[in-house]
PDB file of C-alpha atoms and ligand atoms in Angstrom:
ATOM      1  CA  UNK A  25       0.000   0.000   0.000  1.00 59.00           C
ATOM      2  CA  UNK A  26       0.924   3.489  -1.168  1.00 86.00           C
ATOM      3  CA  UNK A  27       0.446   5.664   1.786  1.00 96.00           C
ATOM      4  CA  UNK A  28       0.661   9.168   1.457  1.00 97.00           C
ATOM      5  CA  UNK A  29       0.438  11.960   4.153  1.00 98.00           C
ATOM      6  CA  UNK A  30      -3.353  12.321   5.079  1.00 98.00           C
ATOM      7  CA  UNK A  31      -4.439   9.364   4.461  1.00 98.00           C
ATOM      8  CA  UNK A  32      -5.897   7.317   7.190  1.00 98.00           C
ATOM      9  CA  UNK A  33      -3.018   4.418   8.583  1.00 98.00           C
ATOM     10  CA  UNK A  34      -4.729   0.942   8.173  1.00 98.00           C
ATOM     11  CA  UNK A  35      -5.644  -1.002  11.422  1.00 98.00           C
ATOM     12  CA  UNK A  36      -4.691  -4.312  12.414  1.00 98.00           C
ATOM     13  CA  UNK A  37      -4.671  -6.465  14.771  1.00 98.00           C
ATOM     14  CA  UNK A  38      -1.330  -8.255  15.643  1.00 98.00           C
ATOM     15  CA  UNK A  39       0.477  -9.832  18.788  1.00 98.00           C
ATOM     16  CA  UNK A  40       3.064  -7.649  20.239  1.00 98.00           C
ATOM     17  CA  UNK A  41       5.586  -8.184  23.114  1.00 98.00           C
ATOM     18  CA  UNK A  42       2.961  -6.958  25.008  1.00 98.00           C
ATOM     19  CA  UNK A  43      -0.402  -8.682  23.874  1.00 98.00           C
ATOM     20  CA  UNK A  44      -2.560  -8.634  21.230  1.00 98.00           C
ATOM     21  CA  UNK A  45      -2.831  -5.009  20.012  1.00 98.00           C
ATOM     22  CA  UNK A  46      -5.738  -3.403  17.774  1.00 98.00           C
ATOM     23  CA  UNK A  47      -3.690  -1.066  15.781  1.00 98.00           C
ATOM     24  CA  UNK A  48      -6.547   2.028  15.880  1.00 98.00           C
ATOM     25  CA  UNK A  49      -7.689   1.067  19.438  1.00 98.00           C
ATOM     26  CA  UNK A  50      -4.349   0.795  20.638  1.00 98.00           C
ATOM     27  CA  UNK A  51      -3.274   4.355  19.548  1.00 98.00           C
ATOM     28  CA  UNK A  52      -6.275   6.047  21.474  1.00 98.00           C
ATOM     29  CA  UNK A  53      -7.021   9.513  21.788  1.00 98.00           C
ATOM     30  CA  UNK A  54      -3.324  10.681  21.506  1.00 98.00           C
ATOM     31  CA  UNK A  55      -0.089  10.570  18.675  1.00 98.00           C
ATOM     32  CA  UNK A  56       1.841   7.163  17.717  1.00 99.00           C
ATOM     33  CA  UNK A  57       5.046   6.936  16.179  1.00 98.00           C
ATOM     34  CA  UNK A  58       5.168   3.356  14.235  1.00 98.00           C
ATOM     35  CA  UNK A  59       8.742   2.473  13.413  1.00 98.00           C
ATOM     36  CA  UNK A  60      10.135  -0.690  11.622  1.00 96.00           C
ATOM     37  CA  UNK A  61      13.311  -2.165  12.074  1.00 94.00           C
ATOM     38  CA  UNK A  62      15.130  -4.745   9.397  1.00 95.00           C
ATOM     39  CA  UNK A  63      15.648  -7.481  11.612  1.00 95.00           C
ATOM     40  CA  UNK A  64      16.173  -8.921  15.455  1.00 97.00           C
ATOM     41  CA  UNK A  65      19.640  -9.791  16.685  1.00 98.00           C
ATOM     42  CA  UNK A  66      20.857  -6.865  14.857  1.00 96.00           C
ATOM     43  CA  UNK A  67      23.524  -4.360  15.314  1.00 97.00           C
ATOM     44  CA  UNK A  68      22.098  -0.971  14.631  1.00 97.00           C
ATOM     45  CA  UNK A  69      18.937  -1.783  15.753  1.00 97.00           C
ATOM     46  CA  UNK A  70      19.910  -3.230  19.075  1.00 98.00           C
ATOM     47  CA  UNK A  71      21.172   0.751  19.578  1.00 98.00           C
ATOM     48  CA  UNK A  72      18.313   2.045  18.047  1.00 98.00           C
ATOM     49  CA  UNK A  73      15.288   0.486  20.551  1.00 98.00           C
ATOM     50  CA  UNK A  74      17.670   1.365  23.603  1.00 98.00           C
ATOM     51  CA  UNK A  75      17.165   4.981  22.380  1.00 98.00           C
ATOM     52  CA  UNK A  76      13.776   4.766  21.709  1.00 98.00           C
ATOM     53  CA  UNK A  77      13.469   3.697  24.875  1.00 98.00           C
ATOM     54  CA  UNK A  78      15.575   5.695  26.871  1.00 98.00           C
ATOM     55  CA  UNK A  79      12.838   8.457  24.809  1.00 98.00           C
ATOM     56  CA  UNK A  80      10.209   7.232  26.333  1.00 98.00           C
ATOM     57  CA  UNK A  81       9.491  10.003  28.933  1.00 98.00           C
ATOM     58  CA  UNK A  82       9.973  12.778  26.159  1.00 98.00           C
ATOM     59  CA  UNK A  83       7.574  10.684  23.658  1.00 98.00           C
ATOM     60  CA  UNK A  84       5.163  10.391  26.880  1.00 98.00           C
ATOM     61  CA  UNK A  85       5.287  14.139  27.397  1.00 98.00           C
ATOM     62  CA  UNK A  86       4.048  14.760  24.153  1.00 98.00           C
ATOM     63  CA  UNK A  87       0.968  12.314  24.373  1.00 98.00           C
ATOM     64  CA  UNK A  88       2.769  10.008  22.133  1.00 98.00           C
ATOM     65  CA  UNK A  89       3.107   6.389  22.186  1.00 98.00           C
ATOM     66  CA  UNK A  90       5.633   4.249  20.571  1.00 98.00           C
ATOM     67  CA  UNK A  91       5.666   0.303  18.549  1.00 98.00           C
ATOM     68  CA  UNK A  92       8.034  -0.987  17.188  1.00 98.00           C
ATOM     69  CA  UNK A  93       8.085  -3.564  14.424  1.00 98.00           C
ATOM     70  CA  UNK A  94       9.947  -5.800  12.361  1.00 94.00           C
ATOM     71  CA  UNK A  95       9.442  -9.565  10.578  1.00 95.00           C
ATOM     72  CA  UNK A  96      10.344 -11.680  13.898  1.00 97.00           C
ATOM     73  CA  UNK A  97       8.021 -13.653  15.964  1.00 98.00           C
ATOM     74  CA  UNK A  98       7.370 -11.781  19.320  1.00 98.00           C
ATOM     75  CA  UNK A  99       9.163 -14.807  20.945  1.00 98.00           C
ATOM     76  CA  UNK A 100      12.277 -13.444  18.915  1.00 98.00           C
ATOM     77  CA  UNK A 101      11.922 -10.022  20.065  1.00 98.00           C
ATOM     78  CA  UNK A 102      11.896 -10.886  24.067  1.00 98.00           C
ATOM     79  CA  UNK A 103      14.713 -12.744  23.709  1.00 98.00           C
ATOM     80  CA  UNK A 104      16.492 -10.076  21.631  1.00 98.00           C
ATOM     81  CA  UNK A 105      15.413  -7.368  24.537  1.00 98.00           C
ATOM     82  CA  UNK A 106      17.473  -9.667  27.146  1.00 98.00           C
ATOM     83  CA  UNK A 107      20.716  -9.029  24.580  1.00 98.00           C
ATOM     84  CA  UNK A 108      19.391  -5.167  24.234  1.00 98.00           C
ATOM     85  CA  UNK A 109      18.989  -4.713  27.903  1.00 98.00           C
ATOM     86  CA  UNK A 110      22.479  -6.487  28.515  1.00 98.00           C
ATOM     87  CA  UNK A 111      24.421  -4.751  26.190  1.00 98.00           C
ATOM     88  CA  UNK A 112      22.712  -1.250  26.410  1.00 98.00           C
ATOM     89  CA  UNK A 113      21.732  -1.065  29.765  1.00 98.00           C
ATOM     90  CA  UNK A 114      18.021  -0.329  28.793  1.00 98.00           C
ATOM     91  CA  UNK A 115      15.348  -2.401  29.407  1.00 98.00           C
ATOM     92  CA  UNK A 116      12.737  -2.007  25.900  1.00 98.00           C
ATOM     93  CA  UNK A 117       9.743  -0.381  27.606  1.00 98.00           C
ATOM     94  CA  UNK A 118       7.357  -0.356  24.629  1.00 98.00           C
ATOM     95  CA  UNK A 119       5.607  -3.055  22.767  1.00 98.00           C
ATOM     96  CA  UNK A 120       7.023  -4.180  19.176  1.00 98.00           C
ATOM     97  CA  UNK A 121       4.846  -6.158  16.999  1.00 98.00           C
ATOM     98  CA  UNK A 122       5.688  -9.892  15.552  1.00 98.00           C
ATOM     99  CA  UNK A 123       4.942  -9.838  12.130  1.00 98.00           C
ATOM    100  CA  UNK A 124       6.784 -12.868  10.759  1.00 97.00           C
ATOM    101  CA  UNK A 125       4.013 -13.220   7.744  1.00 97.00           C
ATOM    102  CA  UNK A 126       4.969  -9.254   6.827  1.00 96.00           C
ATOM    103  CA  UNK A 127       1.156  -8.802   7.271  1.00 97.00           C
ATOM    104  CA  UNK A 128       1.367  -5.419   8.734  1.00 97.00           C
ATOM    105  CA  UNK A 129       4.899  -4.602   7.088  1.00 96.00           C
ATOM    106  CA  UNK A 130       3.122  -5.007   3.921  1.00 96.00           C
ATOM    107  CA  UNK A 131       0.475  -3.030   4.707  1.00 97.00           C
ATOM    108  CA  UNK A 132       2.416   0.008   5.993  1.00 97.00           C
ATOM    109  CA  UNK A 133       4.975  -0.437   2.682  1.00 95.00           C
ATOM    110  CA  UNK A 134       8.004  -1.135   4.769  1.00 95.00           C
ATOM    111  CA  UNK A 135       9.438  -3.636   2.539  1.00 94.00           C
ATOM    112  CA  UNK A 136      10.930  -2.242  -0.549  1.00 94.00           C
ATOM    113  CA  UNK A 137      12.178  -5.118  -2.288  1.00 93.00           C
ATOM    114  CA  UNK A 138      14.576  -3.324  -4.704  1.00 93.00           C
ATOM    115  CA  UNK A 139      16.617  -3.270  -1.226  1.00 93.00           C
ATOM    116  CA  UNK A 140      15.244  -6.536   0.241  1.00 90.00           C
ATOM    117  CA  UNK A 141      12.956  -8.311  -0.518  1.00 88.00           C
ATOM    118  CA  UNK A 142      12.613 -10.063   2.942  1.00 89.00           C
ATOM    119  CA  UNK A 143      13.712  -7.403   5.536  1.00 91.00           C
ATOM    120  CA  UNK A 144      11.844  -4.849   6.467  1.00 90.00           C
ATOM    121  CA  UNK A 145      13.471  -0.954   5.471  1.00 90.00           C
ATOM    122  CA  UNK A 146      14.161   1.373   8.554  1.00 94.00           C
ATOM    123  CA  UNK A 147      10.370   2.917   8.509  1.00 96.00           C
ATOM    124  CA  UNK A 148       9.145   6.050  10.850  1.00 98.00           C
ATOM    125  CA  UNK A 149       5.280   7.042  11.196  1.00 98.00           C
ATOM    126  CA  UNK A 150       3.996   9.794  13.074  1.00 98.00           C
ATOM    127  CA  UNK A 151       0.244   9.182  13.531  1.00 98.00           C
ATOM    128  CA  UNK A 152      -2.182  11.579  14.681  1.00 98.00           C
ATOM    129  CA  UNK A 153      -5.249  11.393  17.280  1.00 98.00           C
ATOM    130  CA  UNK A 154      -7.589  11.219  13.658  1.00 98.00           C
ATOM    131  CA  UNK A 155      -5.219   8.111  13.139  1.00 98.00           C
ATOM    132  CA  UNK A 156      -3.860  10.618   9.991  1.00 98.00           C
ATOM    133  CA  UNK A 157      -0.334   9.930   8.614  1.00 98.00           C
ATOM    134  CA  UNK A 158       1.391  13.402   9.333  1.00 98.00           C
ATOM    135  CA  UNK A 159       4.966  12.245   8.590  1.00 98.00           C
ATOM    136  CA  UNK A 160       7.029   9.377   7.193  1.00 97.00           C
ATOM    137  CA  UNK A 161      10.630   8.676   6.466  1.00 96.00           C
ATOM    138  CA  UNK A 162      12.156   5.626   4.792  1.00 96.00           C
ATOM    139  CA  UNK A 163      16.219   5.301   6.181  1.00 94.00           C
ATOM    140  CA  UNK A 164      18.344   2.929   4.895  1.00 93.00           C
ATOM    141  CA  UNK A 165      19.188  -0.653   6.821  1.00 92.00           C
ATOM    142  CA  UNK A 166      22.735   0.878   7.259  1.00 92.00           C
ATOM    143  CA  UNK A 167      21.724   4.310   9.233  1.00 95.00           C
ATOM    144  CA  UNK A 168      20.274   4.428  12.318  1.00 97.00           C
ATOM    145  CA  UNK A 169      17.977   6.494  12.752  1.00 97.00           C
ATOM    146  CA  UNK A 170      17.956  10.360  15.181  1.00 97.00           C
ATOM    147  CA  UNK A 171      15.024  10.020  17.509  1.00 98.00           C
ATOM    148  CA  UNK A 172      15.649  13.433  18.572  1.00 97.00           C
ATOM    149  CA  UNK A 173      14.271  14.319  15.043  1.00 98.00           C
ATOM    150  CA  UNK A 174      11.005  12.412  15.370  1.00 98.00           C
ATOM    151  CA  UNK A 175      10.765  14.302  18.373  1.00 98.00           C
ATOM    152  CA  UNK A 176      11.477  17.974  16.783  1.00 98.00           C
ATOM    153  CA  UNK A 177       8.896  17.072  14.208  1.00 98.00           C
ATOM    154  CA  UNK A 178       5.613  16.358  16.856  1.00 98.00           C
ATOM    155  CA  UNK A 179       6.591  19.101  18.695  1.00 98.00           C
ATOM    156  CA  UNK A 180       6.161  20.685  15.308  1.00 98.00           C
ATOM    157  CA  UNK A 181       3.137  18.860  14.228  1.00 98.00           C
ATOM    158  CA  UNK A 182       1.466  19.717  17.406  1.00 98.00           C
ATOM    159  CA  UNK A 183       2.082  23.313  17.615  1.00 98.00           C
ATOM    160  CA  UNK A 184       1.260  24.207  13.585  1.00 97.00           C
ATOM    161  CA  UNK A 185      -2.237  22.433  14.817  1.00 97.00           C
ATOM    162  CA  UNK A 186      -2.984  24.338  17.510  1.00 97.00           C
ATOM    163  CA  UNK A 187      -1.555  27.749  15.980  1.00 96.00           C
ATOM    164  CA  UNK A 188      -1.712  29.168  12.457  1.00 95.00           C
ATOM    165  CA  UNK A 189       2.338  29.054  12.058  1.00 98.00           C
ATOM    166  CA  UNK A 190       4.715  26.936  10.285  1.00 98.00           C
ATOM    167  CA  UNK A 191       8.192  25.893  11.509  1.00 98.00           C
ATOM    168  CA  UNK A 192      11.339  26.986   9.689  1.00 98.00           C
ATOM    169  CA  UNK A 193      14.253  24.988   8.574  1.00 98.00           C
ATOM    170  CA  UNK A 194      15.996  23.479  12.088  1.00 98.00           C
ATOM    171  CA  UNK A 195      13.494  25.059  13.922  1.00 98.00           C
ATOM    172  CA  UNK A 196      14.132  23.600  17.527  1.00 96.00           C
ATOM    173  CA  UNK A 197      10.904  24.180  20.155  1.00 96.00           C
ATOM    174  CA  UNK A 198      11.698  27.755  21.592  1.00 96.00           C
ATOM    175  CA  UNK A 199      12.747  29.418  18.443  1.00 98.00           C
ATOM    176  CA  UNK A 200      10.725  31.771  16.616  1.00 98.00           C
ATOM    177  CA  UNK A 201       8.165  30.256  13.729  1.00 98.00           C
ATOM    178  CA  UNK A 202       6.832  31.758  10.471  1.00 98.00           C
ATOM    179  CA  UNK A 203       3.148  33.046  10.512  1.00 98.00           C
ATOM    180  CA  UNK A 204       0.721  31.581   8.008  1.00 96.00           C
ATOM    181  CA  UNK A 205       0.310  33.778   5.125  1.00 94.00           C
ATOM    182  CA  UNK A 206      -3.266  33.221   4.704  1.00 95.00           C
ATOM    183  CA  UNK A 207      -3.351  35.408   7.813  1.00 96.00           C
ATOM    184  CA  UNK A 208      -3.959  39.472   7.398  1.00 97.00           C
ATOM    185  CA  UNK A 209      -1.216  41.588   9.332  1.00 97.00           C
ATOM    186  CA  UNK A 210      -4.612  42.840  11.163  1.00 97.00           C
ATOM    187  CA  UNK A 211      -5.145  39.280  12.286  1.00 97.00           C
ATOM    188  CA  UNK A 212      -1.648  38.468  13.029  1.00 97.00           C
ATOM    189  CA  UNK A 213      -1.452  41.591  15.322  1.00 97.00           C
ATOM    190  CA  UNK A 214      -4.733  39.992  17.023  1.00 97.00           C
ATOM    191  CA  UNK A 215      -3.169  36.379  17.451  1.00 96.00           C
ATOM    192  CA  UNK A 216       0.167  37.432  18.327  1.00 97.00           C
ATOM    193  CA  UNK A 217       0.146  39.474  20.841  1.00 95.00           C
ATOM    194  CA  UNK A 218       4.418  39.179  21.048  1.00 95.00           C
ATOM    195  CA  UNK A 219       4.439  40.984  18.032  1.00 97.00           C
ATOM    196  CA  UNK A 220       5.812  39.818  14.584  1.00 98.00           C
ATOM    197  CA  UNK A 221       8.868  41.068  12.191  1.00 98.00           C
ATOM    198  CA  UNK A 222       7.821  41.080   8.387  1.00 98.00           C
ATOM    199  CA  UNK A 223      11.099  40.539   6.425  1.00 98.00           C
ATOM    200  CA  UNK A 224       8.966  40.312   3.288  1.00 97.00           C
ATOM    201  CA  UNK A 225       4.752  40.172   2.827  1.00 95.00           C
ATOM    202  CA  UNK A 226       4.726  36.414   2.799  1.00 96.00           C
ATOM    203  CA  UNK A 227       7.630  35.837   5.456  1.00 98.00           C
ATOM    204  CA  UNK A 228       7.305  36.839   9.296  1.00 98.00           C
ATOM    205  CA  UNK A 229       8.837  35.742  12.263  1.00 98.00           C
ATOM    206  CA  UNK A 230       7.043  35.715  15.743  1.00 98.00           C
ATOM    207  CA  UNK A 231       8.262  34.111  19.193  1.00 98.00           C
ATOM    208  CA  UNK A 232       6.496  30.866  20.137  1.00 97.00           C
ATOM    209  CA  UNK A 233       3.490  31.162  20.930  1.00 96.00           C
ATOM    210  CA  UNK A 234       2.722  28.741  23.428  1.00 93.00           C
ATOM    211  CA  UNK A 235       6.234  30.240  25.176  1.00 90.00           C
TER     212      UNK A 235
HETATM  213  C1  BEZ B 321      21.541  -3.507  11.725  1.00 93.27           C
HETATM  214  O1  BEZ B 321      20.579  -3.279  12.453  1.00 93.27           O
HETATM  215  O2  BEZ B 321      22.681  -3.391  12.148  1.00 93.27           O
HETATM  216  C2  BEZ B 321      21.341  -3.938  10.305  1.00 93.27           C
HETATM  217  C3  BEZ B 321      20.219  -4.662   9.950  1.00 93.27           C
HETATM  218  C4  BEZ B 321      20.074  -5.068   8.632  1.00 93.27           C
HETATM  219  C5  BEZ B 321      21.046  -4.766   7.697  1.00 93.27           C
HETATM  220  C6  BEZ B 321      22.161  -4.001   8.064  1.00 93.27           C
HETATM  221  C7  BEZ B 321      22.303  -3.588   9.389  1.00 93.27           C
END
C-alpha cells in the first residue's frame, strides 16, 4: 500500500511483546510513532530500541506512544530485549509487533524489495489522534535512525495544529516560527500578541506562541 500523508493508517490487529494489540484502538485519543526495524539480533537496531526507549518520557510528554516492528516472531523479540537490555543497559519499555508473515509490514509499505525483498526498510510514522499519517521517512538498513528528530517534528506537528504558524528549517521548540500567510497583518497583530517582524509580505517571524 501506497500511503501518502493524510491518508488514514490501516488497522490491524497483531500480537506484540505486550499482547494482542488493535492497531486504531491501541493508539487512542493521543499521537503514535510506528517504526520498523530490518531485523532482530541486529547491530544498529539493538542501539536504536535502547534509544527509543531511553525516549520514552519525552515521547510520553508529548501524548505520544511508541511500537516498534519488524518480521520476527514476538518470541524473537523478548529474547532479543534480554541481549538489548544487557548490552545497552536499557530495558525495551514499549511493545514491538511480531509480524513474521509481513502482514502489517506489507500493509504500511516497509518492505521495498529493490533493497530486500525479505527485511523490512528502517520505517518512521507519526500518527495523529484522527489516526492521519502526518509524517514518514524511509532510512536505509545501514543508518540508524535520530530520535531526537522524530521528536522535533511532533513538537512541530502539534504546535502548527494548535496555531496558524509553520516551523522553519531546524526550527528547535523555543525558536521563533513563520506566521501563516493566509493570515492578514490585522489578524496576526490579534493572534500574536508578542508581536511579529515582516522581512517580506509572505515571510514573518514571531516568538512561540505557546512560550
Ligand atoms: C543492523 O541493524 O545493524 C542492520 C540490519 C540489517 C542490515 C544491516 C544492518
Amino acid at each position: 500500500m501506497n500511503l501518502q500523508l493524510g491518508d488514514v493508517v490501516p488497522d490491524f490487529e497483531a500480537p506484540s511483546t505486550e499482547g494482542t494489540i488493535r492497531f486504531h484502538d491501541w493508539i487512542g485519543d493521543g499521537w503514535a510513532v510506528l517504526f520498523s526495524h530490518p531485523k532482530d539480533f541486529t547491530p544498529v537496531c539493538t542501539t536504536e530500541l535502547a534509544e527509543v526507549a531511553r525516549l520514552k518520557d519525552e515521547f510520553t510528554k508529548r501524548n505520544t506512544k511508541v511500537i516498534g516492528l519488524s518480521v520476527d516472531s514476538v518470541e524473537s523479540h523478548l529474547e532479543w530485549e534480554k541481549d538489548i537490555e544487557e548490552t545497552q543497559g536499557q530495558r525495551v519499555n514499549f511493545p514491538m509487533i511480531g509480524d513474521p508473515e509481513s502482514y502489517v509490514a506489507n500493509l504500511f509499505g516497509m518492505i521495498h524489495p529493490n533493497a530486500s525483498n525479505t527485511f523490512t526498510v528502517r520505517s518512521v510514522f507519526i500518527i495523529d489522534p484522527a489516526k492521519k499519517l502526518r509524517l514518514t521517512i524511509t532510512y536505509p538498513a545501514s543508518t540508524g535512525r535520530n530520535f531526537a528528530e522524530i521528536l522535533r517534528v511532533l513538537d512541530s506537528l502539534q504546535l502548527t495544529d494548535a496555531y496558524m504558524v509553520s516551523t522553519p528549517v531546524n526550527w528547535k521548540d523555543g525558536d521563533e516560527v513563520v506566521i501563516a500567510p493566509a493570515l492578514s497583518d490585522e489578524e496576526a497583530t490579534q493572534r500574536f500578541p508578542k508581536g511579529f517582524i515582516k522581512l517580506k509580505p509572505y515571510l514573518r517571524m514571531t516568538p512561540q506562541p505557546n512560550r
